[in-house]
Amino acid sequence: MRIGIPRALYYYRYGALWKTFFSALGCEVILSPQTDRAILSQGSRYAIDESCLSAKIYLGHCAWLLDKCDFIFVPRMADLGRDKEFCLRFRAMPDVVFSTFRDEGVRIVSCDISMHKGKSEAAAFAELGKKLGFKKHQTLTAYLLAKQAEQQQAAAGARKLEAALAGPELKVLICGHAYNIYDRYVGQPVLDAIRNNHAVPIPADWMDRDEAWQAAADLTDTMPWMVNRELTGTAVLLKDRVDGIVLLSSFSCGPDSMTDEILTRRLKNIPILTMTLDGQDATAGMETRIESFIDILHLRKDGTVCL
Ligand code: SF4
């Protein structure tokens, strides 16, 4: 059985878990390629105008997978508990993908993750294995292996974070969703620009998720979205260990607009640059903004300017 996984949205957060789960069950995992102009154009063609850039990219990856697998895996992700909600787009995504590609005969496989409804991640994966026709013990074994892979990924992130923070170079925290940071077409040019200006980009997802989620309480009591809480908490925890912060958002993202506002208003004594990804090919404007920002960070570090 070939399971297609769109290389977009929470693939960049849960990819190790998902790939290991399906592979351990003996499924062939077909991963869509890196985002490029063609994938984004396809996604934009299928998406409604109000979609955020990241959701458009997701639909482009689904379109690529249509004729290459038996099922596209599109989980319905609602929440992992109180103040651990996912953006509404993740709840609706199986319906959106199904209705968008119904005429093309799309076949999706999904599972529901919603602690408010008593559906934990473990229960969701048990349901998923059953739907695909696997026995309970096979599904459980696959899920446990998948959790190990996820833990290894988190441990690798923690090691990279400590190594980056220990170095002498200028450090820039990239505060954004992993699917924006790691997407080769929209996010990586920003990281490349930072490196080209002799600074080290530090992706926010290297931070321990629980620690970050808890630290967000310093700045907000009300933010309901789990990942945005983690981003807020990561900025709180690292602000004295980095030289600057880039807030990286998708165009028309609601949760990020609130997070960015909270961080720019309430985080003190740290230079912050907000960057909105809109899928444009031209990078000159972005590169100029990064260059100017990093110049300021260098001057601030040298004591030439005081911000
Ligand atoms: S959090 Fe923002 S970027 Fe992510 S899916 Fe929701 S609206 Fe889009």
Short mmCIF file of C-alpha atoms and ligand atoms in Angstrom, two decimals:
data_model
loop_
_atom_site.label_atom_id
_atom_site.label_comp_id
_atom_site.label_asym_id
_atom_site.label_seq_id
_atom_site.Cartn_x
_atom_site.Cartn_y
_atom_site.Cartn_z
CA MET A 1 0.00 0.00 0.00
CA ARG A 2 1.40 3.40 -1.00
CA ILE A 3 0.70 6.26 1.40
CA GLY A 4 1.32 9.76 0.13
CA ILE A 5 2.48 12.40 2.58
CA PRO A 6 2.43 16.04 1.45
CA ARG A 7 5.77 17.66 2.27
CA ALA A 8 4.08 20.71 3.80
CA LEU A 9 2.39 21.98 6.98
CA TYR A 10 2.86 19.56 9.87
CA TYR A 11 5.01 17.17 7.90
CA TYR A 12 7.80 19.43 9.18
CA ARG A 13 6.69 18.81 12.77
CA TYR A 14 5.43 15.25 12.72
CA GLY A 15 7.20 13.85 9.66
CA ALA A 16 9.42 11.44 11.60
CA LEU A 17 6.38 10.11 13.47
CA TRP A 18 4.25 9.68 10.37
CA LYS A 19 6.90 8.17 8.12
CA THR A 20 8.06 5.70 10.76
CA PHE A 21 4.49 4.68 11.58
CA PHE A 22 3.56 3.85 8.00
CA SER A 23 6.91 2.27 7.17
CA ALA A 24 6.75 0.05 10.27
CA LEU A 25 3.37 -1.19 9.06
CA GLY A 26 4.98 -2.16 5.76
CA CYS A 27 3.47 0.68 3.72
CA GLU A 28 5.46 2.45 1.05
CA VAL A 29 5.68 6.14 1.91
CA ILE A 30 5.59 8.53 -1.05
CA LEU A 31 6.74 11.95 0.00
CA SER A 32 6.00 14.86 -2.31
CA PRO A 33 9.13 16.76 -3.46
CA GLN A 34 10.43 20.05 -2.17
CA THR A 35 8.15 22.99 -2.87
CA ASP A 36 8.87 24.81 -6.11
CA ARG A 37 7.13 27.42 -8.23
CA ALA A 38 5.03 24.74 -10.01
CA ILE A 39 3.75 23.25 -6.74
CA LEU A 40 2.88 26.66 -5.33
CA SER A 41 1.11 27.64 -8.57
CA GLN A 42 -0.93 24.44 -8.51
CA GLY A 43 -1.89 24.99 -4.88
CA SER A 44 -2.85 28.60 -5.55
CA ARG A 45 -5.04 27.47 -8.44
CA TYR A 46 -6.97 25.06 -6.20
CA ALA A 47 -7.11 27.17 -3.02
CA ILE A 48 -9.66 29.81 -2.21
CA ASP A 49 -8.27 33.34 -2.20
CA GLU A 50 -8.50 33.65 1.59
CA SER A 51 -6.14 30.72 2.17
CA CYS A 52 -2.84 31.43 3.84
CA LEU A 53 0.26 30.77 1.76
CA SER A 54 1.05 27.59 3.74
CA ALA A 55 -2.36 26.05 3.01
CA LYS A 56 -1.95 26.86 -0.69
CA ILE A 57 1.40 25.11 -0.70
CA TYR A 58 -0.21 22.12 1.03
CA LEU A 59 -2.83 21.78 -1.70
CA GLY A 60 -0.07 21.96 -4.32
CA HIS A 61 1.66 18.99 -2.67
CA CYS A 62 -1.64 17.06 -2.53
CA ALA A 63 -2.13 17.72 -6.26
CA TRP A 64 1.35 16.31 -6.95
CA LEU A 65 0.52 13.14 -4.99
CA LEU A 66 -2.89 12.48 -6.58
CA ASP A 67 -1.85 9.83 -9.10
CA LYS A 68 1.20 8.53 -7.25
CA CYS A 69 -0.23 6.76 -4.20
CA ASP A 70 -3.21 4.74 -2.98
CA PHE A 71 -4.11 7.18 -0.20
CA ILE A 72 -2.99 10.67 0.79
CA PHE A 73 -2.57 10.96 4.56
CA VAL A 74 -4.43 14.04 5.79
CA PRO A 75 -4.95 13.99 9.58
CA ARG A 76 -7.62 16.07 11.26
CA MET A 77 -5.79 17.86 14.06
CA ALA A 78 -7.96 19.81 16.47
CA ASP A 79 -6.16 20.00 19.81
CA LEU A 80 -3.95 18.26 22.35
CA GLY A 81 -5.77 19.80 25.33
CA ARG A 82 -6.45 23.21 26.83
CA ASP A 83 -4.50 26.03 25.14
CA LYS A 84 -3.07 23.37 22.87
CA GLU A 85 -5.28 23.94 19.89
CA PHE A 86 -4.20 23.68 16.30
CA CYS A 87 -5.10 26.39 13.82
CA LEU A 88 -8.59 25.80 12.43
CA ARG A 89 -7.17 24.96 9.02
CA PHE A 90 -5.80 21.71 10.47
CA ARG A 91 -9.26 20.67 11.67
CA ALA A 92 -10.78 21.25 8.29
CA MET A 93 -7.96 19.95 6.12
CA PRO A 94 -9.38 16.45 5.36
CA ASP A 95 -12.66 18.05 4.21
CA VAL A 96 -10.84 20.72 2.23
CA VAL A 97 -8.61 18.19 0.46
CA PHE A 98 -11.51 15.85 -0.25
CA SER A 99 -13.80 18.53 -1.66
CA THR A 100 -11.00 20.18 -3.63
CA PHE A 101 -9.91 16.99 -5.39
CA ARG A 102 -13.17 15.01 -5.39
CA ASP A 103 -13.50 15.26 -9.16
CA GLU A 104 -9.96 13.90 -9.56
CA GLY A 105 -10.94 10.82 -7.50
CA VAL A 106 -8.77 11.63 -4.49
CA ARG A 107 -8.54 8.94 -1.80
CA ILE A 108 -7.48 10.13 1.59
CA VAL A 109 -6.85 8.35 4.86
CA SER A 110 -7.30 10.37 8.03
CA CYS A 111 -7.52 10.20 11.80
CA ASP A 112 -8.91 12.60 14.39
CA ILE A 113 -6.74 14.11 17.11
CA SER A 114 -8.84 16.02 19.63
CA MET A 115 -8.32 15.74 23.38
CA HIS A 116 -11.48 17.81 23.89
CA LYS A 117 -13.34 14.89 22.35
CA GLY A 118 -11.26 12.30 24.22
CA LYS A 119 -9.25 11.37 21.14
CA SER A 120 -5.56 11.30 22.03
CA GLU A 121 -2.80 10.93 19.49
CA ALA A 122 -2.33 7.27 20.49
CA ALA A 123 -6.07 6.59 20.01
CA ALA A 124 -5.98 8.38 16.65
CA PHE A 125 -3.14 6.19 15.40
CA ALA A 126 -4.89 3.06 16.68
CA GLU A 127 -7.92 4.12 14.64
CA LEU A 128 -5.72 4.81 11.64
CA GLY A 129 -4.11 1.35 11.73
CA LYS A 130 -7.53 -0.27 12.00
CA LYS A 131 -8.86 1.68 9.01
CA LEU A 132 -5.92 0.47 6.95
CA GLY A 133 -6.65 -3.14 7.94
CA PHE A 134 -3.79 -3.79 10.37
CA LYS A 135 -4.10 -5.73 13.60
CA LYS A 136 -4.06 -3.97 16.96
CA HIS A 137 -0.63 -5.26 17.99
CA GLN A 138 0.90 -4.29 14.63
CA THR A 139 -0.45 -0.77 14.96
CA LEU A 140 0.74 -0.43 18.54
CA THR A 141 4.25 -1.61 17.67
CA ALA A 142 4.39 0.81 14.73
CA TYR A 143 3.18 3.69 16.90
CA LEU A 144 5.79 3.00 19.62
CA LEU A 145 8.55 2.92 17.01
CA ALA A 146 7.21 6.14 15.55
CA LYS A 147 7.29 7.84 18.96
CA GLN A 148 10.92 6.77 19.38
CA ALA A 149 11.76 8.35 16.01
CA GLU A 150 10.00 11.53 17.09
CA GLN A 151 11.96 11.63 20.36
CA GLN A 152 15.22 11.16 18.48
CA GLN A 153 14.31 14.07 16.23
CA ALA A 154 13.59 16.26 19.28
CA ALA A 155 16.87 15.24 20.93
CA ALA A 156 18.78 16.13 17.75
CA GLY A 157 17.10 19.56 17.77
CA ALA A 158 18.13 20.15 21.38
CA ARG A 159 21.74 19.27 20.58
CA LYS A 160 21.77 21.61 17.58
CA LEU A 161 20.32 24.40 19.71
CA GLU A 162 22.99 24.10 22.38
CA ALA A 163 25.77 23.94 19.78
CA ALA A 164 24.45 27.02 17.97
CA LEU A 165 24.03 29.03 21.19
CA ALA A 166 27.56 28.15 22.30
CA GLY A 167 29.19 29.51 19.12
CA PRO A 168 30.77 32.99 18.84
CA GLU A 169 28.77 34.08 15.75
CA LEU A 170 25.85 36.46 15.68
CA LYS A 171 22.69 34.50 16.42
CA VAL A 172 19.24 35.10 14.98
CA LEU A 173 16.22 33.24 16.31
CA ILE A 174 13.81 32.35 13.51
CA CYS A 175 10.45 32.48 15.20
CA GLY A 176 8.03 30.84 12.80
CA HIS A 177 6.24 27.62 11.98
CA ALA A 178 8.55 24.79 10.96
CA TYR A 179 6.69 24.51 7.64
CA ASN A 180 7.71 28.07 6.85
CA ILE A 181 11.27 27.80 8.09
CA TYR A 182 12.16 24.54 6.36
CA ASP A 183 10.23 24.94 3.12
CA ARG A 184 12.93 25.20 0.48
CA TYR A 185 11.00 27.59 -1.72
CA VAL A 186 9.62 30.10 0.78
CA GLY A 187 11.62 29.83 4.02
CA GLN A 188 15.10 28.63 3.15
CA PRO A 189 16.02 31.77 1.14
CA VAL A 190 15.56 33.75 4.37
CA LEU A 191 17.90 31.44 6.27
CA ASP A 192 20.39 31.54 3.40
CA ALA A 193 20.34 35.35 3.49
CA ILE A 194 21.09 35.29 7.22
CA ARG A 195 24.01 32.90 6.72
CA ASN A 196 25.32 34.99 3.82
CA ASN A 197 25.52 37.90 6.24
CA HIS A 198 27.68 35.92 8.65
CA ALA A 199 25.03 35.13 11.24
CA VAL A 200 23.61 31.83 12.46
CA PRO A 201 19.86 31.23 12.04
CA ILE A 202 18.33 29.29 14.94
CA PRO A 203 14.99 27.66 14.04
CA ALA A 204 12.46 27.94 16.88
CA ASP A 205 11.57 24.26 16.72
CA TRP A 206 14.94 23.27 18.17
CA MET A 207 13.59 24.34 21.56
CA ASP A 208 11.88 21.78 23.82
CA ARG A 209 8.15 22.06 23.07
CA ASP A 210 6.83 21.68 26.62
CA GLU A 211 9.32 24.12 28.07
CA ALA A 212 8.48 26.67 25.39
CA TRP A 213 4.72 26.22 25.81
CA GLN A 214 4.99 26.88 29.55
CA ALA A 215 7.23 29.93 29.14
CA ALA A 216 4.62 31.63 26.95
CA ALA A 217 2.64 32.37 30.14
CA ASP A 218 5.09 35.25 30.77
CA LEU A 219 3.58 37.15 27.83
CA THR A 220 0.07 35.83 27.27
CA ASP A 221 -2.71 34.15 29.25
CA THR A 222 -5.12 33.80 26.42
CA MET A 223 -3.44 32.48 23.30
CA PRO A 224 -5.22 29.22 22.41
CA TRP A 225 -2.93 27.91 19.65
CA MET A 226 -0.36 25.43 20.84
CA VAL A 227 2.37 26.06 18.28
CA ASN A 228 2.01 29.82 18.56
CA ARG A 229 2.33 29.50 22.33
CA GLU A 230 5.51 27.50 21.77
CA LEU A 231 6.87 30.21 19.48
CA THR A 232 6.07 32.89 22.04
CA GLY A 233 7.70 30.87 24.84
CA THR A 234 10.77 30.16 22.71
CA ALA A 235 11.25 33.89 22.16
CA VAL A 236 10.93 34.46 25.93
CA LEU A 237 13.46 31.74 26.75
CA LEU A 238 16.03 32.67 24.11
CA LYS A 239 15.81 36.44 23.92
CA ASP A 240 18.87 36.91 26.15
CA ARG A 241 20.86 34.26 24.32
CA VAL A 242 20.42 35.49 20.75
CA ASP A 243 21.23 38.83 19.11
CA GLY A 244 17.98 39.31 17.22
CA ILE A 245 14.69 37.69 16.28
CA VAL A 246 13.09 37.28 12.86
CA LEU A 247 9.33 36.70 13.04
CA LEU A 248 8.61 34.62 9.95
CA SER A 249 4.95 34.33 8.94
CA SER A 250 2.83 33.25 6.02
CA PHE A 251 0.78 35.87 4.27
CA SER A 252 -2.70 36.14 5.82
CA CYS A 253 -1.97 33.91 8.82
CA GLY A 254 -4.31 34.86 11.67
CA PRO A 255 -2.50 33.13 14.58
CA ASP A 256 0.87 34.52 13.51
CA SER A 257 -0.46 38.07 13.28
CA MET A 258 -1.47 37.85 16.95
CA THR A 259 1.81 36.24 18.02
CA ASP A 260 3.88 38.81 16.13
CA GLU A 261 1.92 41.64 17.74
CA ILE A 262 2.43 40.24 21.24
CA LEU A 263 6.15 39.72 20.71
CA THR A 264 6.85 43.09 19.12
CA ARG A 265 4.92 44.93 21.85
CA ARG A 266 5.97 42.99 24.92
CA LEU A 267 9.44 41.63 24.31
CA LYS A 268 11.95 44.29 25.37
CA ASN A 269 15.63 44.90 24.61
CA ILE A 270 15.90 42.69 21.57
CA PRO A 271 15.78 43.78 17.90
CA ILE A 272 12.92 42.13 16.03
CA LEU A 273 12.31 41.95 12.29
CA THR A 274 8.91 40.83 10.99
CA MET A 275 8.92 39.09 7.62
CA THR A 276 5.82 37.92 5.80
CA LEU A 277 6.25 35.19 3.22
CA ASP A 278 4.07 35.71 0.17
CA GLY A 279 5.55 33.25 -2.31
CA GLN A 280 7.15 35.87 -4.55
CA ASP A 281 10.08 34.72 -6.69
CA ALA A 282 12.06 37.92 -6.28
CA THR A 283 14.27 37.85 -3.20
CA ALA A 284 16.11 41.18 -3.51
CA GLY A 285 13.78 43.04 -1.13
CA MET A 286 14.00 40.31 1.49
CA GLU A 287 17.80 40.13 1.19
CA THR A 288 18.12 43.89 1.65
CA ARG A 289 15.97 43.83 4.78
CA ILE A 290 17.99 40.95 6.25
CA GLU A 291 21.26 42.67 5.43
CA SER A 292 20.15 45.91 7.11
CA PHE A 293 18.84 44.04 10.14
CA ILE A 294 22.05 42.11 10.60
CA ASP A 295 24.11 45.28 10.18
CA ILE A 296 22.16 46.70 13.11
CA LEU A 297 22.78 43.55 15.15
CA HIS A 298 26.52 43.79 14.46
CA LEU A 299 26.61 47.46 15.44
CA ARG A 300 24.61 46.74 18.58
CA LYS A 301 26.92 43.90 19.55
CA ASP A 302 29.99 46.10 19.00
CA GLY A 303 28.39 48.75 21.20
CA THR A 304 28.30 51.21 18.27
CA VAL A 305 24.54 51.69 18.59
CA CYS A 306 22.26 51.22 21.56
CA LEU A 307 18.70 50.03 20.79
S1 SF4 B 1 -1.28 28.77 11.54
FE1 SF4 B 1 -1.32 30.36 9.95
S2 SF4 B 1 0.10 29.62 8.36
FE2 SF4 B 1 -0.46 27.87 9.65
S3 SF4 B 1 -2.21 26.93 8.61
FE3 SF4 B 1 -3.03 28.35 10.17
S4 SF4 B 1 -3.38 30.28 9.05
FE4 SF4 B 1 -2.00 29.01 7.80
#
